[in-house]
XYZ file of C-alpha atoms in Angstrom:
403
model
C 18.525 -25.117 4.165
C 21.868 -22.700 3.947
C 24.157 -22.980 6.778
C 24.312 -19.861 8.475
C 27.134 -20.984 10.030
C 28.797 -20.893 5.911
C 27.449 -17.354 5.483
C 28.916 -15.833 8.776
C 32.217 -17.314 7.801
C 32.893 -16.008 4.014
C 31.313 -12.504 5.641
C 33.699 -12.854 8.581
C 31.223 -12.446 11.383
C 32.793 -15.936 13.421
C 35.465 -14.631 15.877
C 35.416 -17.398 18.452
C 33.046 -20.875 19.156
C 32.757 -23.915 20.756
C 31.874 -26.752 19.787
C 32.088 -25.917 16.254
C 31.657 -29.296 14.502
C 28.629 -29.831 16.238
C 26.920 -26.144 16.100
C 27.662 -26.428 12.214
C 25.419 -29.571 11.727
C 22.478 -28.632 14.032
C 22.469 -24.983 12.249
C 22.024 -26.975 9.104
C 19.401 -29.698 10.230
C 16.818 -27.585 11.838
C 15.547 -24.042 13.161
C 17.350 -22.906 15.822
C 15.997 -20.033 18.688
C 19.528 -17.962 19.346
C 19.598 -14.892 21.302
C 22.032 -11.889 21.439
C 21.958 -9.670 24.557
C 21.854 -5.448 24.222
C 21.933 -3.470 27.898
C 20.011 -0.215 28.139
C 22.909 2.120 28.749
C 21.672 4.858 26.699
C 18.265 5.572 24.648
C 20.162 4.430 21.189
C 22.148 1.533 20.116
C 25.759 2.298 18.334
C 27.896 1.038 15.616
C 29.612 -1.370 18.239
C 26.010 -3.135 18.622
C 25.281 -3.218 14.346
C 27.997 -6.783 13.660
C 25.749 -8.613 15.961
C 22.882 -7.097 14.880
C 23.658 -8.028 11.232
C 24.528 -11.624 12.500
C 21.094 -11.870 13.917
C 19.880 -10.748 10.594
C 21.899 -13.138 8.746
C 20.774 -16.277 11.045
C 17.162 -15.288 10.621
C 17.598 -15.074 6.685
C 18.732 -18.822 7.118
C 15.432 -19.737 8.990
C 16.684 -19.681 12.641
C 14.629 -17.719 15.517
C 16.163 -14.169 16.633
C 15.588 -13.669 20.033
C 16.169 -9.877 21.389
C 17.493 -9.701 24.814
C 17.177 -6.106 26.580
C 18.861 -6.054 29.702
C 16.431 -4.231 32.080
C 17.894 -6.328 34.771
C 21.451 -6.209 34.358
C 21.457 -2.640 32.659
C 20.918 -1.661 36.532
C 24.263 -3.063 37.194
C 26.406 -2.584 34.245
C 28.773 -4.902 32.343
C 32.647 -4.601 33.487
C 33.805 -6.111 30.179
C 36.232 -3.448 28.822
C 36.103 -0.795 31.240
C 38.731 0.734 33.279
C 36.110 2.322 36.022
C 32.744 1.787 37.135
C 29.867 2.192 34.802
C 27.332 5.158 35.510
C 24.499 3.715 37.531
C 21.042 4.119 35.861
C 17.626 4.518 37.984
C 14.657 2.103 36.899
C 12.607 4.501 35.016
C 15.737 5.520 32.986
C 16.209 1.948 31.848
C 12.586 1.200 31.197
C 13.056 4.143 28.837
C 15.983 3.284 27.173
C 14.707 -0.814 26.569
C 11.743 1.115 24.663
C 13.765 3.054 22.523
C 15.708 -0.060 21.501
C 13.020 -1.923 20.637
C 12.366 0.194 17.898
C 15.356 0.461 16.574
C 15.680 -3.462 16.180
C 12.891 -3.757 14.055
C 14.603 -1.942 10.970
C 17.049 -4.730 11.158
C 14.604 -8.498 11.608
C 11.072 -9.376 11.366
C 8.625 -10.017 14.069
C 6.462 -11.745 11.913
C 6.547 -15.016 10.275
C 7.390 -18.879 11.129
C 10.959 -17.617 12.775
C 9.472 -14.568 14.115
C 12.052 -12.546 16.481
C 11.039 -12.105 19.662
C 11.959 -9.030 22.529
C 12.494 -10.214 26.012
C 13.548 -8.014 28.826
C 15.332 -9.952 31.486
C 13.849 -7.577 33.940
C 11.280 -10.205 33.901
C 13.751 -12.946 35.816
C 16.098 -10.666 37.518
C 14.479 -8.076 39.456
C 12.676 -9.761 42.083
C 15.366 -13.150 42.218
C 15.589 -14.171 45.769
C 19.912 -13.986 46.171
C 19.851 -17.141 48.025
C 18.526 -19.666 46.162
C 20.095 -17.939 43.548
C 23.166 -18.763 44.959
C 22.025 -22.037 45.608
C 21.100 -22.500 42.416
C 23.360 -20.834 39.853
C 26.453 -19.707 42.058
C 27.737 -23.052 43.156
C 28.298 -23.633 39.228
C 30.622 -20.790 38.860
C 34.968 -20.670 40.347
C 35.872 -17.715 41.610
C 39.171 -18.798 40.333
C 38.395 -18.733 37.133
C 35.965 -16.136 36.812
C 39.148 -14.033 37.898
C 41.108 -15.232 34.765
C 38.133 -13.911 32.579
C 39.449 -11.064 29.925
C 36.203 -9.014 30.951
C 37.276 -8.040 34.558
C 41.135 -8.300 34.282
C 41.271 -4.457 33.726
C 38.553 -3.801 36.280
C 40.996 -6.212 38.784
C 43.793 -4.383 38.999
C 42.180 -0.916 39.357
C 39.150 -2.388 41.995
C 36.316 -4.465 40.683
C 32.782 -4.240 42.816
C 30.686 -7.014 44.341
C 28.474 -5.508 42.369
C 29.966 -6.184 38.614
C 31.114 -9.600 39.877
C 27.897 -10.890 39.740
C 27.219 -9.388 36.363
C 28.957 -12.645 34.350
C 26.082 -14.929 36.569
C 22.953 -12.967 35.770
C 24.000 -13.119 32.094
C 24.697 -16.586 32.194
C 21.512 -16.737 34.317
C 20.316 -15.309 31.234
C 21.255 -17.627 28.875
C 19.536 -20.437 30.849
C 16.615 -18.648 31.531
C 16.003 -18.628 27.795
C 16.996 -22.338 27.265
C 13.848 -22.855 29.851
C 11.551 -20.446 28.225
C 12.691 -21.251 23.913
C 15.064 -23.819 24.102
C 17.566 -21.374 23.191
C 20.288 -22.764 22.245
C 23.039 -20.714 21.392
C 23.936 -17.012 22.502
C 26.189 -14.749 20.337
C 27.728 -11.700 20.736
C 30.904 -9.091 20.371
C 34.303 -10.660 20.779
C 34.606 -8.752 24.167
C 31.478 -10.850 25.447
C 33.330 -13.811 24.863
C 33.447 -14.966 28.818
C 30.261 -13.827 29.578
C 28.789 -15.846 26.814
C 30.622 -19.008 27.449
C 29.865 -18.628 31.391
C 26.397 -18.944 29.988
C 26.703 -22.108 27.728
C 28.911 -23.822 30.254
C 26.003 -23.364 32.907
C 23.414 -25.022 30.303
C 25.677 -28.047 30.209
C 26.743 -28.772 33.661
C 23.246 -27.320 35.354
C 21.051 -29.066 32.356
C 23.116 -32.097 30.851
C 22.423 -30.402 27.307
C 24.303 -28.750 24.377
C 24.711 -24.782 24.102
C 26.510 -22.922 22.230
C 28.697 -19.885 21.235
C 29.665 -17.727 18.834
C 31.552 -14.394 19.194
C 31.827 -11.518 16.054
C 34.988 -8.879 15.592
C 34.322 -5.765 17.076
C 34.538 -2.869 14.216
C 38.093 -1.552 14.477
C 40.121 0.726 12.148
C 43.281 0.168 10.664
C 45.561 1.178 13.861
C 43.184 -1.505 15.955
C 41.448 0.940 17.473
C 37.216 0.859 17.845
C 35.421 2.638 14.942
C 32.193 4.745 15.651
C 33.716 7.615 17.262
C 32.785 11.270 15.749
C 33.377 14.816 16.917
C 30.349 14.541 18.593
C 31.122 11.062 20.471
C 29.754 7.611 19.497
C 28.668 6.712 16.159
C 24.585 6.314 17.177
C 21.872 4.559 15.427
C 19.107 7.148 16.095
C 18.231 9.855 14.203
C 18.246 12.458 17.032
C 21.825 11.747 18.282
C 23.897 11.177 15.077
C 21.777 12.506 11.802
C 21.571 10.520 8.841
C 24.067 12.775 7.048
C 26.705 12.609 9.521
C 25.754 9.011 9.569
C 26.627 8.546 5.846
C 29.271 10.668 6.186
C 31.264 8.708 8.686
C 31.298 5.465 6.282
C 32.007 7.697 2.922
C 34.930 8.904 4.618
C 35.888 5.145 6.141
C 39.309 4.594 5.235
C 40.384 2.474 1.987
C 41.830 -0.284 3.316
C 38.279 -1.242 5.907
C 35.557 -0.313 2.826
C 35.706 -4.069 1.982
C 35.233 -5.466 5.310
C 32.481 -2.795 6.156
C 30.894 -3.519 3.105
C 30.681 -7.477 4.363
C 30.414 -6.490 8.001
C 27.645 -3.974 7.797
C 25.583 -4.493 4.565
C 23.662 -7.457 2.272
C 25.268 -6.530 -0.751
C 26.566 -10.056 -2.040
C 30.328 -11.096 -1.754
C 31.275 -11.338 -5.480
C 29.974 -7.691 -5.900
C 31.764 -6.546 -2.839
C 34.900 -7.912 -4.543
C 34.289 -6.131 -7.870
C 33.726 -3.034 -6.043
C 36.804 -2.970 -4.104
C 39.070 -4.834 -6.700
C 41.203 -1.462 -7.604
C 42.469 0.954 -5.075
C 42.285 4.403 -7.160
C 39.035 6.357 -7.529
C 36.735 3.475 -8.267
C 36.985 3.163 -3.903
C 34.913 6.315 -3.776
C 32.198 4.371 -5.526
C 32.903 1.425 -3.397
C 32.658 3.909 -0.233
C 29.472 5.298 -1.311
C 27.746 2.577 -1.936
C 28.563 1.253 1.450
C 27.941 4.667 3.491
C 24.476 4.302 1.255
C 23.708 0.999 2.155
C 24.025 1.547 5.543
C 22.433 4.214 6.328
C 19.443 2.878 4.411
C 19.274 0.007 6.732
C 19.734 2.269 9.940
C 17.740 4.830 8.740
C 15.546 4.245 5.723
C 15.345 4.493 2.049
C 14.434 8.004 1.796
C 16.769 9.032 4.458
C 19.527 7.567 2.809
C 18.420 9.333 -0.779
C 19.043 12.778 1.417
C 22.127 12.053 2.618
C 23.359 10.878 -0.222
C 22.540 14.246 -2.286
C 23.553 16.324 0.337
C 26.821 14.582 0.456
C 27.550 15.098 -3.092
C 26.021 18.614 -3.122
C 29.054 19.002 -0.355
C 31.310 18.366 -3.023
C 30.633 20.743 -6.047
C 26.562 20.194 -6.339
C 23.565 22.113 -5.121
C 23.897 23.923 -1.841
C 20.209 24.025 -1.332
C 20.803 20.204 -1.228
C 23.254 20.477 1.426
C 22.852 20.104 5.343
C 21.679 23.256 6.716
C 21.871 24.592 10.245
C 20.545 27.814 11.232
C 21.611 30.348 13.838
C 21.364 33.707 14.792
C 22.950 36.340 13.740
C 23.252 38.193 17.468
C 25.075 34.816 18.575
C 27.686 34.640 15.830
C 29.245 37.848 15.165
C 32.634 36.173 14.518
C 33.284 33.110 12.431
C 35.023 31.454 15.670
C 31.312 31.950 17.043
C 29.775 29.837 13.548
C 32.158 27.114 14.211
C 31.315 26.549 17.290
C 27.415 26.883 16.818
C 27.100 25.051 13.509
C 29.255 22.183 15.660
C 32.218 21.932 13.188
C 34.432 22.732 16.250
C 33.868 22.138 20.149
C 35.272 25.248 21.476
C 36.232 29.014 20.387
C 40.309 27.812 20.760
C 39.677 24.987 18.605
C 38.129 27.238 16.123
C 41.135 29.558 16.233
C 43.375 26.547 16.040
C 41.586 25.446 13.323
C 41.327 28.875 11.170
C 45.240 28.853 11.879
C 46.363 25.415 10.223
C 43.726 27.052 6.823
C 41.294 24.691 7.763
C 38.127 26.542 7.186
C 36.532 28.047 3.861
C 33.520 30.475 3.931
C 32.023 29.783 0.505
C 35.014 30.284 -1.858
C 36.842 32.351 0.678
C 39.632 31.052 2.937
C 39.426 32.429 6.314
C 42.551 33.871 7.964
C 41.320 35.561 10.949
C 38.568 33.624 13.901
C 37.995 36.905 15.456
C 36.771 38.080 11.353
C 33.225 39.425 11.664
C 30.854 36.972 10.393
C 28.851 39.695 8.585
C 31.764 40.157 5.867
C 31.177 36.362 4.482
C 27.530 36.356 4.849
C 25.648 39.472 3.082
C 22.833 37.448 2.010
C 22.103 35.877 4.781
C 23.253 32.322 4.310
C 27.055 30.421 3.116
C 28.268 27.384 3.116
C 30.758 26.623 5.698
C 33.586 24.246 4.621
C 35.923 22.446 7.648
C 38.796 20.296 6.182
C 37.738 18.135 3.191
C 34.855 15.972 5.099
C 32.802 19.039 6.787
C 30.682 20.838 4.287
C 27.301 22.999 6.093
C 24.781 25.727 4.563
C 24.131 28.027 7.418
C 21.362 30.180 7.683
C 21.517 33.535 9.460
C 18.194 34.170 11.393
């Protein structure tokens, strides 16, 4: 069998392990279960969850067992790891709700079906009605307060005021890890490089509570060239479902990806194999656009489907000289736009009326052909017919429909 341990390297998914030598020849002996963890915090996974979820993809591809791991238990408390204040707290009905929603979503990306079938465990199951004592007694006498307090994930949270409460967050997911061990014979956990003392809390417990191997591998998170997290829009995070971030802004956030990150999106974020990858991105002049669009196509097929993907795709180059009845379209209504500062803001190329006027200022906005000069223009004089196309900058391109 392949090593999937050889196919996350040369794609650049391995951040951090332990025990390398050893993970390398059991991934290449037999069929491994693995699990990778996703709390409920919203109704949608985001870019930052899609490198693991590829890994997972790439594991099961090489014949090893994906196991699924919504946090319905610890998605009531909320991980610390790289947060500067407390996380919102969710009620129980709003996180059985969410660990739905991402159950769905996770089954564009493996198979539930099959000798290495993924599975979808909730550990909701295990944590919700522990009894804190023998808890303790059982799990908290493994872990040093010491240490725990030299762990990257609550070093920020330290100095500001960490909770009781998100203390005990690196034990349940450690609790986790066992738990599955127990229930799979799980053997190795993986995650984003920000999980990384989480996830060894939860190998380390496996060895010192069961005398037995685990293991651990952490991915990069998705950052852009100034180091900073990718997967932030106008709108906010970069989501995976349809009804928070559309397809077409979806494909437009990875045509417009910068140069210098197509090639590691492209082996981050899609199948397309290596030596193709490297022809695509072998000369930096306009061959990249290709390059770009076939990754912002790629991925949005795999987020979003085939013929989802096809839209985008023409609407995106109908944006750029093609059809405008293939573009985007919003409508509004006439009575609630009488100025173009009242469009912008209603079409959502711009948050706020000021922005809009800032915006108009710096000859950032195009009504059809027509550079706009003025926010405070009526609407009416761009829009006899009843419909334009509204251009913002060089990446926002909308047909809006008067109604």
């Amino acid at each position: 069998m392949t090593n999937a341990l050889d196919i996350l390297r040369q794609r650049g998914y391995v951040g951090q392990t332990v025990y390398e030598e050893d993970l390398y020849k059991l991934l290449g002996s037999e069929s491994i279960p693995f699990y990778v963890g996703f709390d409920p915090t919203a109704d949608s996974l985001h870019i930052g969850h899609y490198i693991p979820i590829m890994a997972m993809a790439h594991m099961q591809r090489c014949g090893h067992k994906p196991i699924v791991l919504v946090g319905g238990g610890t998605g009531m408390i909320g991980d610390p790891s790289g947060r500067s204040d407390l996380r919102t707290m969710l009620t129980r009905e709003q996180v059985e709700h969410n660990v739905a929603c991402i159950k769905k979503q996770m089954e564009r990306f493996l198979s539930f079906e099959g000798e290495n079938a993924a599975v979808i465990v909730n550990n909701a199951d295990w944590l919700l009605n522990l009894n804190y004592v023998d808890f303790l007694r059982d799990v908290g006498v493994y872990f040093s307060v010491n240490k725990m307090l030299t762990a990257e994930c609550f070093k920020i949270r330290y100095e500001k005021g960490l909770t009781f409460l998100e203390f005990n967050y690196m034990l349940m997911q450690a609790y986790d890890f066992l738990m599955l061990y127990e229930k799979f014979g799980c053997l190795l956990e993986m995650g984003g490089n920000d999980q990384w003392s989480n996830i060894l809390a939860g190998a380390d417990l496996i060895r010192r509570k069961k005398h037995k191997d685990a293991f651990a591998i952490t991915c990069p998170l998705l950052l852009n060239s100034e180091g900073k997290k990718m997967g932030k829009t106008a709108k906010g995070a970069l989501w995976l479902s349809a009804e928070r971030t559309t397809p077409y802004e979806f494909y437009q956030y990875f045509r417009n990806v910068e140069d210098v990150k197509t090639e590691e999106c492209l082996r981050l974020l899609t199948f397309v194999p290596l030596d193709e990858i490297k022809e695509l991105t072998a000369h930096n002049d306009e061959r990249m656009n290709i390059a770009k669009e076939r990754l912002a196509y790629e991925v949005t097929k795999l987020v979003h489907g085939e013929e989802a993907a096809d839209k985008a795709r023409s609407q995106a180059r109908a944006a750029f000289g093609g059809n405008a009845e293939d573009m985007p379209t919003v409508t509004i209504k006439a009575a609630d736009a009488p100025t173009v500062a009242d469009a912008l803001v209603l079409t959502g190329a711009c948050k706020s009326k000021s922005e809009a006027r800032r915006l108009v200022e710096g000859g950032g906005v195009k009504i059809d052909e027509s550079k706009v000069t003025d926010a405070t223009d009526a609407l009416s004089a761009y829009a006899a017919d009843g419909s334009f196309v509204l251009h913002k900058g060089k990446k926002f391109h909308v047909r809006v429909v008067l109604g």
